[in-house]
Amino acid sequence: MKGFNFKLQKLLDIRLDKEEQCKIGFQVAEREKSKVEDSLKTLNGEYSKYNVLKKQETLIEQKIRNNYLNVLSFKIEDTEEVLKEKEVILIEKRGELIESQIDRKTVEILKEKKKKEFIKNEEKKEQNFIDELALYSYIRTHERR
């Protein structure tokens, strides 16, 4: 649209950039959470795998297995805490993303309203010009008679 100039375009560009940064931050937080979830699944799988009592194990093997299970248990607890932290971070990032989208949409709605107003004014000017031409043509034809 020629002639349309949105005065708040720089603000809209800034808000678009902020939204993109928030999207990237949200995606990073999602990936980190996913990695922690995968790690937790792996640890739980390991724990389930070695939590089976075997009758032919010696006392030393049972002791080693129990120590390994204790270590896995502590790692699982730590990983669950990290997962909770990552979920909180993800919720924060989601909130920031939603807020930045709202900010951007607010300015875009304003831009659309201004654009519609501009188009309406341009159409009105064009119609007035056409009306003047028609009136001028009418007057010329009636003066010749």
C-alpha positions as a Markdown table, in Angstrom:
| # | Residue | x | y | z |
|---|---|---|---|---|
| 1 | Met | 0.0 | 0.0 | 0.0 |
| 2 | Lys | 1.7 | 3.2 | -1.2 |
| 3 | Gly | 1.5 | 6.1 | 1.1 |
| 4 | Phe | 0.6 | 4.2 | 4.2 |
| 5 | Asn | 3.1 | 4.9 | 7.0 |
| 6 | Phe | 2.6 | 3.4 | 10.4 |
| 7 | Lys | 4.1 | 5.6 | 12.9 |
| 8 | Leu | 4.6 | 2.8 | 15.5 |
| 9 | Gln | 6.4 | 0.4 | 13.1 |
| 10 | Lys | 9.6 | 0.5 | 15.0 |
| 11 | Leu | 7.7 | -0.4 | 18.2 |
| 12 | Leu | 6.1 | -3.3 | 16.3 |
| 13 | Asp | 9.5 | -4.4 | 15.0 |
| 14 | Ile | 10.9 | -4.3 | 18.6 |
| 15 | Arg | 8.0 | -6.4 | 19.9 |
| 16 | Leu | 8.4 | -8.9 | 17.0 |
| 17 | Asp | 12.1 | -9.3 | 18.0 |
| 18 | Lys | 11.2 | -9.7 | 21.6 |
| 19 | Glu | 8.6 | -12.4 | 20.7 |
| 20 | Glu | 11.2 | -14.2 | 18.7 |
| 21 | Gln | 13.6 | -14.2 | 21.6 |
| 22 | Cys | 10.9 | -15.5 | 23.9 |
| 23 | Lys | 10.1 | -18.3 | 21.4 |
| 24 | Ile | 13.7 | -19.3 | 21.3 |
| 25 | Gly | 14.0 | -19.2 | 25.1 |
| 26 | Phe | 10.8 | -21.3 | 25.4 |
| 27 | Gln | 12.2 | -23.8 | 22.9 |
| 28 | Val | 15.5 | -24.0 | 24.8 |
| 29 | Ala | 13.6 | -24.6 | 28.1 |
| 30 | Glu | 11.5 | -27.3 | 26.5 |
| 31 | Arg | 14.6 | -29.1 | 25.2 |
| 32 | Glu | 16.3 | -28.9 | 28.6 |
| 33 | Lys | 13.2 | -30.3 | 30.3 |
| 34 | Ser | 13.0 | -33.0 | 27.7 |
| 35 | Lys | 16.6 | -34.0 | 28.3 |
| 36 | Val | 16.1 | -34.2 | 32.1 |
| 37 | Glu | 12.9 | -36.3 | 31.5 |
| 38 | Asp | 14.9 | -38.7 | 29.3 |
| 39 | Ser | 17.7 | -38.9 | 31.9 |
| 40 | Leu | 15.1 | -39.7 | 34.6 |
| 41 | Lys | 13.6 | -42.4 | 32.4 |
| 42 | Thr | 17.0 | -43.9 | 31.9 |
| 43 | Leu | 17.8 | -43.8 | 35.6 |
| 44 | Asn | 14.5 | -45.4 | 36.5 |
| 45 | Gly | 15.1 | -48.1 | 33.9 |
| 46 | Glu | 18.5 | -48.8 | 35.3 |
| 47 | Tyr | 17.0 | -49.0 | 38.8 |
| 48 | Ser | 14.3 | -51.4 | 37.7 |
| 49 | Lys | 16.9 | -53.5 | 35.9 |
| 50 | Tyr | 19.1 | -54.0 | 38.9 |
| 51 | Asn | 16.4 | -54.0 | 41.6 |
| 52 | Val | 15.8 | -57.7 | 40.9 |
| 53 | Leu | 17.2 | -60.2 | 43.5 |
| 54 | Lys | 19.1 | -63.1 | 42.1 |
| 55 | Lys | 19.5 | -66.2 | 44.2 |
| 56 | Gln | 22.9 | -67.1 | 42.9 |
| 57 | Glu | 24.5 | -63.8 | 43.8 |
| 58 | Thr | 27.2 | -63.8 | 46.4 |
| 59 | Leu | 27.1 | -61.5 | 49.4 |
| 60 | Ile | 29.7 | -59.2 | 47.8 |
| 61 | Glu | 27.7 | -58.9 | 44.6 |
| 62 | Gln | 24.5 | -58.1 | 46.6 |
| 63 | Lys | 26.4 | -55.4 | 48.5 |
| 64 | Ile | 27.7 | -53.9 | 45.3 |
| 65 | Arg | 24.3 | -54.0 | 43.7 |
| 66 | Asn | 22.7 | -52.4 | 46.8 |
| 67 | Asn | 25.3 | -49.6 | 46.7 |
| 68 | Tyr | 24.7 | -49.1 | 43.0 |
| 69 | Leu | 20.9 | -48.9 | 43.7 |
| 70 | Asn | 21.5 | -46.4 | 46.5 |
| 71 | Val | 23.5 | -44.2 | 44.1 |
| 72 | Leu | 20.8 | -44.5 | 41.5 |
| 73 | Ser | 18.2 | -43.6 | 44.0 |
| 74 | Phe | 20.0 | -40.4 | 45.0 |
| 75 | Lys | 20.5 | -39.6 | 41.3 |
| 76 | Ile | 16.8 | -40.2 | 40.7 |
| 77 | Glu | 15.9 | -37.8 | 43.5 |
| 78 | Asp | 18.3 | -35.2 | 42.3 |
| 79 | Thr | 17.0 | -35.5 | 38.7 |
| 80 | Glu | 13.4 | -35.2 | 39.9 |
| 81 | Glu | 14.3 | -32.0 | 41.7 |
| 82 | Val | 16.0 | -30.7 | 38.5 |
| 83 | Leu | 13.0 | -31.7 | 36.5 |
| 84 | Lys | 10.7 | -29.7 | 38.9 |
| 85 | Glu | 13.0 | -26.6 | 38.4 |
| 86 | Lys | 12.9 | -27.1 | 34.6 |
| 87 | Glu | 9.1 | -27.2 | 34.7 |
| 88 | Val | 9.0 | -24.0 | 36.7 |
| 89 | Ile | 11.4 | -22.4 | 34.2 |
| 90 | Leu | 9.3 | -23.7 | 31.3 |
| 91 | Ile | 6.1 | -22.2 | 32.9 |
| 92 | Glu | 7.9 | -18.8 | 33.3 |
| 93 | Lys | 9.1 | -18.9 | 29.7 |
| 94 | Arg | 5.6 | -19.8 | 28.5 |
| 95 | Gly | 4.2 | -16.8 | 30.4 |
| 96 | Glu | 6.8 | -14.5 | 28.9 |
| 97 | Leu | 6.0 | -15.8 | 25.4 |
| 98 | Ile | 2.3 | -15.3 | 25.9 |
| 99 | Glu | 2.9 | -11.8 | 27.2 |
| 100 | Ser | 5.1 | -10.9 | 24.3 |
| 101 | Gln | 2.5 | -12.2 | 21.8 |
| 102 | Ile | -0.2 | -10.1 | 23.5 |
| 103 | Asp | 2.1 | -7.0 | 23.3 |
| 104 | Arg | 2.8 | -7.7 | 19.6 |
| 105 | Lys | -0.9 | -8.4 | 18.7 |
| 106 | Thr | -1.9 | -5.1 | 20.4 |
| 107 | Val | 0.3 | -3.1 | 18.2 |
| 108 | Glu | -0.7 | -5.2 | 15.1 |
| 109 | Ile | -4.4 | -4.5 | 15.8 |
| 110 | Leu | -3.6 | -0.8 | 16.1 |
| 111 | Lys | -1.7 | -1.0 | 12.8 |
| 112 | Glu | -4.6 | -2.8 | 11.1 |
| 113 | Lys | -7.1 | -0.2 | 12.3 |
| 114 | Lys | -4.8 | 2.6 | 11.1 |
| 115 | Lys | -4.4 | 0.9 | 7.7 |
| 116 | Lys | -8.2 | 0.5 | 7.4 |
| 117 | Glu | -8.7 | 4.1 | 8.3 |
| 118 | Phe | -6.1 | 5.1 | 5.7 |
| 119 | Ile | -7.7 | 3.0 | 3.0 |
| 120 | Lys | -11.1 | 4.4 | 3.9 |
| 121 | Asn | -9.7 | 8.0 | 3.6 |
| 122 | Glu | -8.1 | 7.1 | 0.3 |
| 123 | Glu | -11.3 | 5.7 | -1.1 |
| 124 | Lys | -13.2 | 8.7 | 0.1 |
| 125 | Lys | -10.7 | 11.0 | -1.7 |
| 126 | Glu | -10.9 | 8.9 | -4.8 |
| 127 | Gln | -14.7 | 9.0 | -4.7 |
| 128 | Asn | -14.7 | 12.8 | -4.2 |
| 129 | Phe | -12.3 | 13.2 | -7.2 |
| 130 | Ile | -14.6 | 11.0 | -9.3 |
| 131 | Asp | -17.6 | 13.0 | -8.2 |
| 132 | Glu | -15.9 | 16.3 | -9.1 |
| 133 | Leu | -15.0 | 14.9 | -12.6 |
| 134 | Ala | -18.6 | 13.9 | -13.1 |
| 135 | Leu | -19.9 | 17.2 | -12.0 |
| 136 | Tyr | -17.4 | 19.1 | -14.2 |
| 137 | Ser | -18.4 | 16.9 | -17.1 |
| 138 | Tyr | -22.1 | 17.5 | -16.4 |
| 139 | Ile | -21.6 | 21.3 | -16.2 |
| 140 | Arg | -19.6 | 21.4 | -19.5 |
| 141 | Thr | -22.3 | 19.4 | -21.3 |
| 142 | His | -25.1 | 21.7 | -20.0 |
| 143 | Glu | -23.2 | 24.9 | -20.8 |
| 144 | Arg | -22.9 | 23.8 | -24.5 |
| 145 | Arg | -26.6 | 23.5 | -24.8 |
